[in-house]
mmCIF file with all atom_site columns, C-alpha atoms in Angstrom:
data_model
loop_
_atom_site.group_PDB
_atom_site.id
_atom_site.type_symbol
_atom_site.label_atom_id
_atom_site.label_alt_id
_atom_site.label_comp_id
_atom_site.label_asym_id
_atom_site.label_entity_id
_atom_site.label_seq_id
_atom_site.pdbx_PDB_ins_code
_atom_site.Cartn_x
_atom_site.Cartn_y
_atom_site.Cartn_z
_atom_site.occupancy
_atom_site.B_iso_or_equiv
_atom_site.pdbx_formal_charge
_atom_site.auth_seq_id
_atom_site.auth_comp_id
_atom_site.auth_asym_id
_atom_site.auth_atom_id
_atom_site.pdbx_PDB_model_num
ATOM 1   C CA . MET A 1 1   ? 117.073 113.727 46.032 1.00 46.00 ? 1   MET A CA 1
ATOM 2   C CA . VAL A 1 2   ? 119.120 115.971 43.649 1.00 53.00 ? 2   VAL A CA 1
ATOM 3   C CA . TRP A 1 3   ? 121.780 118.189 45.486 1.00 62.00 ? 3   TRP A CA 1
ATOM 4   C CA . ARG A 1 4   ? 124.247 117.296 47.466 1.00 64.00 ? 4   ARG A CA 1
ATOM 5   C CA . THR A 1 5   ? 123.957 119.533 50.656 1.00 68.00 ? 5   THR A CA 1
ATOM 6   C CA . ASN A 1 6   ? 125.255 119.590 54.120 1.00 64.00 ? 6   ASN A CA 1
ATOM 7   C CA . TRP A 1 7   ? 121.762 117.875 54.917 1.00 68.00 ? 7   TRP A CA 1
ATOM 8   C CA . GLY A 1 8   ? 122.351 115.378 52.887 1.00 69.00 ? 8   GLY A CA 1
ATOM 9   C CA . ASN A 1 9   ? 121.356 114.597 48.903 1.00 73.00 ? 9   ASN A CA 1
ATOM 10  C CA . ARG A 1 10  ? 117.861 115.511 49.228 1.00 78.00 ? 10  ARG A CA 1
ATOM 11  C CA . THR A 1 11  ? 114.884 117.429 47.616 1.00 84.00 ? 11  THR A CA 1
ATOM 12  C CA . LEU A 1 12  ? 114.063 120.615 49.353 1.00 89.00 ? 12  LEU A CA 1
ATOM 13  C CA . GLU A 1 13  ? 110.386 120.399 51.439 1.00 89.00 ? 13  GLU A CA 1
ATOM 14  C CA . GLY A 1 14  ? 107.900 122.539 53.582 1.00 92.00 ? 14  GLY A CA 1
ATOM 15  C CA . ALA A 1 15  ? 108.983 125.572 55.027 1.00 92.00 ? 15  ALA A CA 1
ATOM 16  C CA . GLU A 1 16  ? 112.497 125.452 53.312 1.00 91.00 ? 16  GLU A CA 1
ATOM 17  C CA . ALA A 1 17  ? 110.966 124.661 49.661 1.00 93.00 ? 17  ALA A CA 1
ATOM 18  C CA . ASP A 1 18  ? 108.384 127.503 50.090 1.00 95.00 ? 18  ASP A CA 1
ATOM 19  C CA . PHE A 1 19  ? 111.623 130.226 51.036 1.00 95.00 ? 19  PHE A CA 1
ATOM 20  C CA . TYR A 1 20  ? 113.278 129.013 47.853 1.00 95.00 ? 20  TYR A CA 1
ATOM 21  C CA . LEU A 1 21  ? 110.481 129.193 45.768 1.00 96.00 ? 21  LEU A CA 1
ATOM 22  C CA . ILE A 1 22  ? 109.894 132.646 46.592 1.00 96.00 ? 22  ILE A CA 1
ATOM 23  C CA . ALA A 1 23  ? 113.517 133.458 46.577 1.00 96.00 ? 23  ALA A CA 1
ATOM 24  C CA . THR A 1 24  ? 113.264 132.285 42.947 1.00 96.00 ? 24  THR A CA 1
ATOM 25  C CA . GLN A 1 25  ? 110.138 134.080 41.889 1.00 96.00 ? 25  GLN A CA 1
ATOM 26  C CA . ILE A 1 26  ? 112.198 137.390 43.089 1.00 95.00 ? 26  ILE A CA 1
ATOM 27  C CA . ALA A 1 27  ? 114.549 136.649 41.064 1.00 94.00 ? 27  ALA A CA 1
ATOM 28  C CA . ILE A 1 28  ? 112.632 136.272 38.333 1.00 94.00 ? 28  ILE A CA 1
ATOM 29  C CA . GLU A 1 29  ? 110.727 139.190 38.775 1.00 93.00 ? 29  GLU A CA 1
ATOM 30  C CA . ARG A 1 30  ? 114.195 141.123 38.926 1.00 90.00 ? 30  ARG A CA 1
ATOM 31  C CA . LEU A 1 31  ? 115.094 139.264 35.830 1.00 90.00 ? 31  LEU A CA 1
ATOM 32  C CA . GLU A 1 32  ? 111.769 140.313 33.835 1.00 90.00 ? 32  GLU A CA 1
ATOM 33  C CA . ALA A 1 33  ? 112.095 143.887 34.574 1.00 88.00 ? 33  ALA A CA 1
ATOM 34  C CA . LEU A 1 34  ? 115.502 144.184 33.593 1.00 85.00 ? 34  LEU A CA 1
ATOM 35  C CA . GLN A 1 35  ? 114.571 142.459 29.960 1.00 85.00 ? 35  GLN A CA 1
ATOM 36  C CA . GLU A 1 36  ? 111.782 145.312 29.820 1.00 82.00 ? 36  GLU A CA 1
ATOM 37  C CA . LEU A 1 37  ? 114.299 148.182 30.231 1.00 79.00 ? 37  LEU A CA 1
ATOM 38  C CA . CYS A 1 38  ? 116.636 146.186 28.016 1.00 73.00 ? 38  CYS A CA 1
ATOM 39  C CA . GLU A 1 39  ? 119.463 146.308 30.663 1.00 67.00 ? 39  GLU A CA 1
ATOM 40  C CA . GLU A 1 40  ? 121.548 143.118 31.287 1.00 64.00 ? 40  GLU A CA 1
ATOM 41  C CA . PHE A 1 41  ? 122.134 141.324 34.501 1.00 62.00 ? 41  PHE A CA 1
ATOM 42  C CA . ASP A 1 42  ? 125.629 139.946 33.866 1.00 60.00 ? 42  ASP A CA 1
ATOM 43  C CA . TRP A 1 43  ? 126.624 139.406 37.740 1.00 66.00 ? 43  TRP A CA 1
ATOM 44  C CA . GLY A 1 44  ? 125.280 138.030 41.006 1.00 78.00 ? 44  GLY A CA 1
ATOM 45  C CA . THR A 1 45  ? 126.582 134.246 40.983 1.00 87.00 ? 45  THR A CA 1
ATOM 46  C CA . GLY A 1 46  ? 130.296 134.728 40.852 1.00 83.00 ? 46  GLY A CA 1
ATOM 47  C CA . ASN A 1 47  ? 130.079 132.094 37.670 1.00 85.00 ? 47  ASN A CA 1
ATOM 48  C CA . ARG A 1 48  ? 130.617 134.076 34.213 1.00 83.00 ? 48  ARG A CA 1
ATOM 49  C CA . LEU A 1 49  ? 128.980 131.551 32.465 1.00 84.00 ? 49  LEU A CA 1
ATOM 50  C CA . PHE A 1 50  ? 125.542 131.928 33.917 1.00 89.00 ? 50  PHE A CA 1
ATOM 51  C CA . ASP A 1 51  ? 125.962 135.569 34.744 1.00 88.00 ? 51  ASP A CA 1
ATOM 52  C CA . THR A 1 52  ? 126.458 136.403 31.058 1.00 86.00 ? 52  THR A CA 1
ATOM 53  C CA . ALA A 1 53  ? 123.897 134.214 29.796 1.00 88.00 ? 53  ALA A CA 1
ATOM 54  C CA . SER A 1 54  ? 120.667 135.472 27.871 1.00 88.00 ? 54  SER A CA 1
ATOM 55  C CA . PHE A 1 55  ? 117.499 136.100 29.515 1.00 90.00 ? 55  PHE A CA 1
ATOM 56  C CA . GLU A 1 56  ? 116.277 132.926 28.018 1.00 89.00 ? 56  GLU A CA 1
ATOM 57  C CA . LYS A 1 57  ? 118.902 130.758 28.586 1.00 89.00 ? 57  LYS A CA 1
ATOM 58  C CA . LYS A 1 58  ? 118.807 132.099 32.246 1.00 91.00 ? 58  LYS A CA 1
ATOM 59  C CA . VAL A 1 59  ? 114.905 131.438 32.570 1.00 92.00 ? 59  VAL A CA 1
ATOM 60  C CA . SER A 1 60  ? 115.648 128.024 31.269 1.00 90.00 ? 60  SER A CA 1
ATOM 61  C CA . ILE A 1 61  ? 118.423 126.967 33.505 1.00 91.00 ? 61  ILE A CA 1
ATOM 62  C CA . ILE A 1 62  ? 116.497 128.316 36.842 1.00 93.00 ? 62  ILE A CA 1
ATOM 63  C CA . HIS A 1 63  ? 113.595 126.500 35.714 1.00 92.00 ? 63  HIS A CA 1
ATOM 64  C CA . PHE A 1 64  ? 115.364 122.951 35.353 1.00 89.00 ? 64  PHE A CA 1
ATOM 65  C CA . ARG A 1 65  ? 117.317 123.366 38.648 1.00 88.00 ? 65  ARG A CA 1
ATOM 66  C CA . LEU A 1 66  ? 114.012 124.720 40.230 1.00 91.00 ? 66  LEU A CA 1
ATOM 67  C CA . SER A 1 67  ? 112.215 121.541 39.036 1.00 89.00 ? 67  SER A CA 1
ATOM 68  C CA . ALA A 1 68  ? 115.194 119.343 40.204 1.00 86.00 ? 68  ALA A CA 1
ATOM 69  C CA . LEU A 1 69  ? 115.174 121.047 43.651 1.00 89.00 ? 69  LEU A CA 1
ATOM 70  C CA . LEU A 1 70  ? 111.857 120.865 44.470 1.00 91.00 ? 70  LEU A CA 1
ATOM 71  C CA . ARG A 1 71  ? 110.271 117.839 42.858 1.00 89.00 ? 71  ARG A CA 1
ATOM 72  C CA . SER A 1 72  ? 111.222 114.400 44.103 1.00 84.00 ? 72  SER A CA 1
ATOM 73  C CA . ASP A 1 73  ? 110.214 112.648 40.789 1.00 85.00 ? 73  ASP A CA 1
ATOM 74  C CA . VAL A 1 74  ? 112.753 114.560 38.618 1.00 81.00 ? 74  VAL A CA 1
ATOM 75  C CA . PRO A 1 75  ? 116.141 112.233 38.217 1.00 77.00 ? 75  PRO A CA 1
ATOM 76  C CA . PRO A 1 76  ? 119.018 113.815 39.839 1.00 73.00 ? 76  PRO A CA 1
ATOM 77  C CA . PRO A 1 77  ? 120.871 116.054 37.114 1.00 75.00 ? 77  PRO A CA 1
ATOM 78  C CA . GLN A 1 78  ? 124.741 115.947 36.608 1.00 77.00 ? 78  GLN A CA 1
ATOM 79  C CA . LEU A 1 79  ? 125.926 119.114 38.649 1.00 78.00 ? 79  LEU A CA 1
ATOM 80  C CA . THR A 1 80  ? 127.830 121.388 37.276 1.00 83.00 ? 80  THR A CA 1
ATOM 81  C CA . HIS A 1 81  ? 129.406 124.865 38.442 1.00 83.00 ? 81  HIS A CA 1
ATOM 82  C CA . VAL A 1 82  ? 126.637 126.597 35.755 1.00 86.00 ? 82  VAL A CA 1
ATOM 83  C CA . LEU A 1 83  ? 123.516 124.502 37.462 1.00 87.00 ? 83  LEU A CA 1
ATOM 84  C CA . GLU A 1 84  ? 124.773 125.432 41.058 1.00 87.00 ? 84  GLU A CA 1
ATOM 85  C CA . ALA A 1 85  ? 125.277 129.303 39.804 1.00 90.00 ? 85  ALA A CA 1
ATOM 86  C CA . ALA A 1 86  ? 121.954 129.414 39.091 1.00 91.00 ? 86  ALA A CA 1
ATOM 87  C CA . ALA A 1 87  ? 120.745 127.237 42.022 1.00 91.00 ? 87  ALA A CA 1
ATOM 88  C CA . TYR A 1 88  ? 122.506 129.718 44.110 1.00 93.00 ? 88  TYR A CA 1
ATOM 89  C CA . PHE A 1 89  ? 120.993 132.786 41.857 1.00 94.00 ? 89  PHE A CA 1
ATOM 90  C CA . PRO A 1 90  ? 117.659 133.446 44.371 1.00 95.00 ? 90  PRO A CA 1
ATOM 91  C CA . PHE A 1 91  ? 119.911 134.172 46.997 1.00 94.00 ? 91  PHE A CA 1
ATOM 92  C CA . ALA A 1 92  ? 121.812 136.782 45.404 1.00 93.00 ? 92  ALA A CA 1
ATOM 93  C CA . SER A 1 93  ? 119.187 138.295 43.797 1.00 93.00 ? 93  SER A CA 1
ATOM 94  C CA . LEU A 1 94  ? 117.145 138.467 47.438 1.00 94.00 ? 94  LEU A CA 1
ATOM 95  C CA . LYS A 1 95  ? 120.573 140.008 48.943 1.00 93.00 ? 95  LYS A CA 1
ATOM 96  C CA . LEU A 1 96  ? 120.573 142.734 46.423 1.00 92.00 ? 96  LEU A CA 1
ATOM 97  C CA . ALA A 1 97  ? 116.520 143.415 46.865 1.00 94.00 ? 97  ALA A CA 1
ATOM 98  C CA . ILE A 1 98  ? 117.113 143.586 50.630 1.00 95.00 ? 98  ILE A CA 1
ATOM 99  C CA . GLU A 1 99  ? 120.355 145.995 49.616 1.00 94.00 ? 99  GLU A CA 1
ATOM 100 C CA . ASP A 1 100 ? 118.136 148.296 47.636 1.00 94.00 ? 100 ASP A CA 1
ATOM 101 C CA . GLU A 1 101 ? 115.230 148.069 50.305 1.00 95.00 ? 101 GLU A CA 1
ATOM 102 C CA . ILE A 1 102 ? 117.311 149.118 52.993 1.00 95.00 ? 102 ILE A CA 1
ATOM 103 C CA . LEU A 1 103 ? 118.605 151.951 51.098 1.00 95.00 ? 103 LEU A CA 1
ATOM 104 C CA . LEU A 1 104 ? 115.342 153.373 49.857 1.00 94.00 ? 104 LEU A CA 1
ATOM 105 C CA . SER A 1 105 ? 114.258 153.123 53.551 1.00 92.00 ? 105 SER A CA 1
ATOM 106 C CA . GLN A 1 106 ? 117.099 155.264 54.714 1.00 92.00 ? 106 GLN A CA 1
ATOM 107 C CA . GLU A 1 107 ? 116.044 157.685 51.571 1.00 91.00 ? 107 GLU A CA 1
ATOM 108 C CA . GLY A 1 108 ? 112.355 157.881 53.073 1.00 89.00 ? 108 GLY A CA 1
ATOM 109 C CA . PHE A 1 109 ? 110.963 156.516 50.051 1.00 92.00 ? 109 PHE A CA 1
ATOM 110 C CA . PHE A 1 110 ? 108.341 154.285 51.674 1.00 91.00 ? 110 PHE A CA 1
ATOM 111 C CA . GLU A 1 111 ? 106.319 157.658 53.211 1.00 87.00 ? 111 GLU A CA 1
ATOM 112 C CA . GLY A 1 112 ? 102.906 157.582 52.559 1.00 86.00 ? 112 GLY A CA 1
ATOM 113 C CA . ARG A 1 113 ? 100.912 154.743 50.756 1.00 83.00 ? 113 ARG A CA 1
ATOM 114 C CA . LYS A 1 114 ? 104.064 152.942 50.184 1.00 88.00 ? 114 LYS A CA 1
ATOM 115 C CA . LYS A 1 115 ? 104.804 152.478 53.748 1.00 89.00 ? 115 LYS A CA 1
ATOM 116 C CA . PRO A 1 116 ? 103.514 148.689 53.849 1.00 89.00 ? 116 PRO A CA 1
ATOM 117 C CA . TYR A 1 117 ? 106.297 147.481 51.464 1.00 90.00 ? 117 TYR A CA 1
ATOM 118 C CA . GLU A 1 118 ? 109.241 149.132 53.595 1.00 94.00 ? 118 GLU A CA 1
ATOM 119 C CA . PHE A 1 119 ? 110.017 145.626 54.775 1.00 94.00 ? 119 PHE A CA 1
ATOM 120 C CA . TYR A 1 120 ? 108.339 143.344 52.339 1.00 95.00 ? 120 TYR A CA 1
ATOM 121 C CA . TYR A 1 121 ? 111.781 141.372 51.414 1.00 96.00 ? 121 TYR A CA 1
ATOM 122 C CA . ARG A 1 122 ? 113.160 141.833 55.204 1.00 95.00 ? 122 ARG A CA 1
ATOM 123 C CA . GLN A 1 123 ? 109.834 140.005 56.049 1.00 94.00 ? 123 GLN A CA 1
ATOM 124 C CA . ILE A 1 124 ? 110.370 137.176 53.972 1.00 95.00 ? 124 ILE A CA 1
ATOM 125 C CA . LEU A 1 125 ? 113.765 136.502 54.914 1.00 94.00 ? 125 LEU A CA 1
ATOM 126 C CA . TRP A 1 126 ? 113.068 136.697 58.375 1.00 93.00 ? 126 TRP A CA 1
ATOM 127 C CA . GLN A 1 127 ? 110.160 134.556 58.624 1.00 93.00 ? 127 GLN A CA 1
ATOM 128 C CA . ALA A 1 128 ? 112.765 131.941 56.590 1.00 93.00 ? 128 ALA A CA 1
ATOM 129 C CA . PHE A 1 129 ? 114.872 132.325 59.415 1.00 91.00 ? 129 PHE A CA 1
ATOM 130 C CA . LEU A 1 130 ? 112.472 132.247 62.301 1.00 90.00 ? 130 LEU A CA 1
ATOM 131 C CA . ASN A 1 131 ? 111.157 128.846 60.570 1.00 90.00 ? 131 ASN A CA 1
ATOM 132 C CA . LEU A 1 132 ? 114.061 127.366 59.644 1.00 88.00 ? 132 LEU A CA 1
ATOM 133 C CA . VAL A 1 133 ? 117.461 128.673 61.532 1.00 81.00 ? 133 VAL A CA 1
ATOM 134 C CA . LYS A 1 134 ? 116.055 129.826 64.801 1.00 78.00 ? 134 LYS A CA 1
ATOM 135 C CA . ALA A 1 135 ? 113.379 126.974 65.402 1.00 69.00 ? 135 ALA A CA 1
ATOM 136 C CA . GLU A 1 136 ? 116.372 124.390 65.043 1.00 68.00 ? 136 GLU A CA 1
ATOM 137 C CA . LEU A 1 137 ? 118.801 126.541 67.398 1.00 64.00 ? 137 LEU A CA 1
ATOM 138 C CA . LYS A 1 138 ? 116.120 126.205 70.020 1.00 61.00 ? 138 LYS A CA 1
ATOM 139 C CA . SER A 1 139 ? 115.231 122.711 69.609 1.00 56.00 ? 139 SER A CA 1
ATOM 140 C CA . VAL A 1 140 ? 119.330 121.748 70.800 1.00 50.00 ? 140 VAL A CA 1
ATOM 141 C CA . PRO A 1 141 ? 119.672 121.669 74.093 1.00 51.00 ? 141 PRO A CA 1
ATOM 142 C CA . GLU A 1 142 ? 121.555 124.038 76.339 1.00 51.00 ? 142 GLU A CA 1
ATOM 143 C CA . LYS A 1 143 ? 123.912 121.528 77.739 1.00 45.00 ? 143 LYS A CA 1
ATOM 144 C CA . ASP A 1 144 ? 125.423 121.069 74.057 1.00 50.00 ? 144 ASP A CA 1
ATOM 145 C CA . PHE A 1 145 ? 126.642 124.672 74.266 1.00 43.00 ? 145 PHE A CA 1
ATOM 146 C CA . GLU A 1 146 ? 128.294 124.130 77.665 1.00 48.00 ? 146 GLU A CA 1
ATOM 147 C CA . ALA A 1 147 ? 131.855 123.463 76.298 1.00 45.00 ? 147 ALA A CA 1
ATOM 148 C CA . GLU A 1 148 ? 131.841 126.424 73.823 1.00 44.00 ? 148 GLU A CA 1
ATOM 149 C CA . GLU A 1 149 ? 131.508 129.576 76.000 1.00 45.00 ? 149 GLU A CA 1
ATOM 150 C CA . ASP A 1 150 ? 132.009 132.021 73.067 1.00 45.00 ? 150 ASP A CA 1
ATOM 151 C CA . ILE A 1 151 ? 129.462 130.882 70.904 1.00 42.00 ? 151 ILE A CA 1
ATOM 152 C CA . ASP A 1 152 ? 127.419 133.957 70.539 1.00 47.00 ? 152 ASP A CA 1
ATOM 153 C CA . ILE A 1 153 ? 124.075 133.660 68.459 1.00 48.00 ? 153 ILE A CA 1
ATOM 154 C CA . PRO A 1 154 ? 123.159 137.458 67.766 1.00 55.00 ? 154 PRO A CA 1
ATOM 155 C CA . GLU A 1 155 ? 119.569 138.553 67.968 1.00 64.00 ? 155 GLU A CA 1
ATOM 156 C CA . PHE A 1 156 ? 118.162 139.838 64.448 1.00 67.00 ? 156 PHE A CA 1
ATOM 157 C CA . ASN A 1 157 ? 115.809 142.193 64.120 1.00 80.00 ? 157 ASN A CA 1
ATOM 158 C CA . GLU A 1 158 ? 113.033 142.300 61.209 1.00 85.00 ? 158 GLU A CA 1
ATOM 159 C CA . PHE A 1 159 ? 113.197 146.146 60.926 1.00 90.00 ? 159 PHE A CA 1
ATOM 160 C CA . SER A 1 160 ? 117.047 146.039 61.022 1.00 91.00 ? 160 SER A CA 1
ATOM 161 C CA . GLN A 1 161 ? 119.090 148.322 58.544 1.00 92.00 ? 161 GLN A CA 1
ATOM 162 C CA . ASP A 1 162 ? 122.124 146.356 59.205 1.00 91.00 ? 162 ASP A CA 1
ATOM 163 C CA . LEU A 1 163 ? 122.843 144.704 55.760 1.00 92.00 ? 163 LEU A CA 1
ATOM 164 C CA . GLU A 1 164 ? 125.680 142.578 57.562 1.00 91.00 ? 164 GLU A CA 1
ATOM 165 C CA . GLN A 1 165 ? 122.767 140.761 59.886 1.00 89.00 ? 165 GLN A CA 1
ATOM 166 C CA . TRP A 1 166 ? 120.782 139.912 56.490 1.00 93.00 ? 166 TRP A CA 1
ATOM 167 C CA . GLU A 1 167 ? 124.042 138.659 54.625 1.00 92.00 ? 167 GLU A CA 1
ATOM 168 C CA . THR A 1 168 ? 124.523 136.184 58.017 1.00 90.00 ? 168 THR A CA 1
ATOM 169 C CA . ILE A 1 169 ? 120.807 134.966 57.492 1.00 91.00 ? 169 ILE A CA 1
ATOM 170 C CA . ILE A 1 170 ? 121.083 134.480 53.975 1.00 93.00 ? 170 ILE A CA 1
ATOM 171 C CA . GLU A 1 171 ? 124.302 132.442 54.917 1.00 89.00 ? 171 GLU A CA 1
ATOM 172 C CA . SER A 1 172 ? 122.984 130.133 57.187 1.00 88.00 ? 172 SER A CA 1
ATOM 173 C CA . LEU A 1 173 ? 120.324 129.327 54.861 1.00 90.00 ? 173 LEU A CA 1
ATOM 174 C CA . LEU A 1 174 ? 122.684 128.892 52.051 1.00 87.00 ? 174 LEU A CA 1
ATOM 175 C CA . GLU A 1 175 ? 124.385 126.347 53.864 1.00 83.00 ? 175 GLU A CA 1
ATOM 176 C CA . ARG A 1 176 ? 121.262 124.349 53.828 1.00 83.00 ? 176 ARG A CA 1
ATOM 177 C CA . VAL A 1 177 ? 121.462 123.899 49.946 1.00 82.00 ? 177 VAL A CA 1
ATOM 178 C CA . PHE A 1 178 ? 125.000 123.825 49.004 1.00 81.00 ? 178 PHE A CA 1
ATOM 179 C CA . TRP A 1 179 ? 128.286 121.540 50.295 1.00 72.00 ? 179 TRP A CA 1
ATOM 180 C CA . ASP A 1 180 ? 130.342 124.280 49.250 1.00 73.00 ? 180 ASP A CA 1
ATOM 181 C CA . ARG A 1 181 ? 131.103 126.972 46.692 1.00 75.00 ? 181 ARG A CA 1
ATOM 182 C CA . ASP A 1 182 ? 132.714 125.284 43.745 1.00 75.00 ? 182 ASP A CA 1
ATOM 183 C CA . TRP A 1 183 ? 130.763 127.575 41.012 1.00 74.00 ? 183 TRP A CA 1
ATOM 184 C CA . MET A 1 184 ? 132.547 130.625 42.011 1.00 75.00 ? 184 MET A CA 1
ATOM 185 C CA . ILE A 1 185 ? 135.735 128.760 40.782 1.00 72.00 ? 185 ILE A CA 1
ATOM 186 C CA . SER A 1 186 ? 135.145 129.303 37.020 1.00 66.00 ? 186 SER A CA 1
ATOM 187 C CA . THR A 1 187 ? 135.306 133.310 37.719 1.00 66.00 ? 187 THR A CA 1
ATOM 188 C CA . LYS A 1 188 ? 138.149 133.393 40.273 1.00 69.00 ? 188 LYS A CA 1
ATOM 189 C CA . PHE A 1 189 ? 140.241 130.715 38.374 1.00 68.00 ? 189 PHE A CA 1
ATOM 190 C CA . PRO A 1 190 ? 139.030 130.590 34.413 1.00 63.00 ? 190 PRO A CA 1
ATOM 191 C CA . GLN A 1 191 ? 142.366 128.520 33.309 1.00 65.00 ? 191 GLN A CA 1
ATOM 192 C CA . PHE A 1 192 ? 140.401 125.808 35.053 1.00 63.00 ? 192 PHE A CA 1
ATOM 193 C CA . LEU A 1 193 ? 137.873 125.714 32.023 1.00 60.00 ? 193 LEU A CA 1
ATOM 194 C CA . ASP A 1 194 ? 140.743 125.002 29.501 1.00 64.00 ? 194 ASP A CA 1
ATOM 195 C CA . GLY A 1 195 ? 141.575 121.724 31.486 1.00 66.00 ? 195 GLY A CA 1
ATOM 196 C CA . ILE A 1 196 ? 141.896 120.133 34.686 1.00 65.00 ? 196 ILE A CA 1
ATOM 197 C CA . GLU A 1 197 ? 144.876 118.528 36.282 1.00 67.00 ? 197 GLU A CA 1
ATOM 198 C CA . ALA A 1 198 ? 144.233 114.757 37.929 1.00 68.00 ? 198 ALA A CA 1
ATOM 199 C CA . GLU A 1 199 ? 146.000 116.322 40.703 1.00 67.00 ? 199 GLU A CA 1
ATOM 200 C CA . PHE A 1 200 ? 143.416 119.053 41.020 1.00 62.00 ? 200 PHE A CA 1
ATOM 201 C CA . THR A 1 201 ? 140.427 116.735 40.770 1.00 59.00 ? 201 THR A CA 1
ATOM 202 C CA . ALA A 1 202 ? 142.083 114.841 43.600 1.00 58.00 ? 202 ALA A CA 1
ATOM 203 C CA . ALA A 1 203 ? 142.265 117.297 46.210 1.00 55.00 ? 203 ALA A CA 1
ATOM 204 C CA . THR A 1 204 ? 139.163 119.137 45.510 1.00 59.00 ? 204 THR A CA 1
ATOM 205 C CA . GLY A 1 205 ? 136.795 116.682 43.960 1.00 60.00 ? 205 GLY A CA 1
ATOM 206 C CA . ILE A 1 206 ? 136.271 118.761 40.875 1.00 69.00 ? 206 ILE A CA 1
ATOM 207 C CA . ASP A 1 207 ? 136.296 117.305 37.746 1.00 67.00 ? 207 ASP A CA 1
ATOM 208 C CA . GLU A 1 208 ? 135.950 118.109 33.731 1.00 68.00 ? 208 GLU A CA 1
ATOM 209 C CA . ASP A 1 209 ? 132.317 117.015 33.696 1.00 72.00 ? 209 ASP A CA 1
ATOM 210 C CA . TYR A 1 210 ? 131.443 119.612 36.466 1.00 73.00 ? 210 TYR A CA 1
ATOM 211 C CA . MET A 1 211 ? 133.633 122.416 35.514 1.00 73.00 ? 211 MET A CA 1
ATOM 212 C CA . THR A 1 212 ? 132.220 122.564 32.011 1.00 73.00 ? 212 THR A CA 1
ATOM 213 C CA . ASN A 1 213 ? 133.111 125.529 29.600 1.00 70.00 ? 213 ASN A CA 1
ATOM 214 C CA . ARG A 1 214 ? 129.667 125.659 28.022 1.00 70.00 ? 214 ARG A CA 1
ATOM 215 C CA . LEU A 1 215 ? 126.336 126.456 29.364 1.00 71.00 ? 215 LEU A CA 1
ATOM 216 C CA . PRO A 1 216 ? 123.982 123.210 29.646 1.00 69.00 ? 216 PRO A CA 1
ATOM 217 C CA . ALA A 1 217 ? 122.760 122.196 25.938 1.00 62.00 ? 217 ALA A CA 1
ATOM 218 C CA . GLY A 1 218 ? 119.978 119.577 26.833 1.00 58.00 ? 218 GLY A CA 1
ATOM 219 C CA . ILE A 1 219 ? 117.731 122.106 28.369 1.00 68.00 ? 219 ILE A CA 1
ATOM 220 C CA . GLN A 1 220 ? 115.117 122.769 26.122 1.00 66.00 ? 220 GLN A CA 1
ATOM 221 C CA . VAL A 1 221 ? 111.911 124.849 27.465 1.00 73.00 ? 221 VAL A CA 1
ATOM 222 C CA . ASP A 1 222 ? 109.286 127.288 25.921 1.00 85.00 ? 222 ASP A CA 1
ATOM 223 C CA . VAL A 1 223 ? 110.598 130.643 28.283 1.00 86.00 ? 223 VAL A CA 1
ATOM 224 C CA . ASN A 1 224 ? 106.923 131.819 28.467 1.00 90.00 ? 224 ASN A CA 1
ATOM 225 C CA . LEU A 1 225 ? 105.942 128.431 29.776 1.00 90.00 ? 225 LEU A CA 1
ATOM 226 C CA . ALA A 1 226 ? 109.005 128.218 31.959 1.00 90.00 ? 226 ALA A CA 1
ATOM 227 C CA . LEU A 1 227 ? 108.160 131.596 33.392 1.00 93.00 ? 227 LEU A CA 1
ATOM 228 C CA . SER A 1 228 ? 104.412 130.906 33.980 1.00 93.00 ? 228 SER A CA 1
ATOM 229 C CA . GLN A 1 229 ? 105.429 127.418 35.739 1.00 92.00 ? 229 GLN A CA 1
ATOM 230 C CA . ILE A 1 230 ? 107.878 129.124 37.761 1.00 95.00 ? 230 ILE A CA 1
ATOM 231 C CA . LYS A 1 231 ? 105.156 132.228 39.107 1.00 94.00 ? 231 LYS A CA 1
ATOM 232 C CA . ASN A 1 232 ? 102.573 129.597 39.423 1.00 94.00 ? 232 ASN A CA 1
ATOM 233 C CA . TRP A 1 233 ? 104.513 126.420 40.927 1.00 90.00 ? 233 TRP A CA 1
ATOM 234 C CA . PRO A 1 234 ? 101.977 123.683 42.237 1.00 75.00 ? 234 PRO A CA 1
#
């Protein structure tokens, strides 16, 4: 029970945990590829501390929060905007992967032997949508919707090239992991890192322990070991 979500304080399990692990592994693959090319990966979460952290620090933080989200024996960490940004990072990375996949598909990149990989990332997200979001919508009795005549549940297509559709699916899965988007505040309002007024804490629940101006100092993990454990998660 580690993360405050719209579904309570909990550890991810089942299909939800499977999807989140795959999304994290995709994010790590992208980080490694950019590291090999000596390119920076200083965007993605809307949190400037995490986005501009070194490769080694990103991997350590990602490994730490993955353990917290997927292992029930890990004590709940003190949540900060940096840790929540790290938890959001797999969603941001998957969105980019799908965006690239759609663009390459439109340019004819997947012709010939590459054809089987044309919908690789979309199929991962589509399956998560079917297993989690769609299955739960089907379980809701129709009478629960009678009072809301304007409710429109769009029919998604796993082969769609409409990026907006895929962003909608990502948002629906994102809502399962996060209570809100507090981690973005440090980028939109960096002045909060210099000190938080009591009135702001009372109104938002965000205090100086959450809005730290430093990367987590207590996370000491061998990067190669962390990478291996993420890729070969038990």
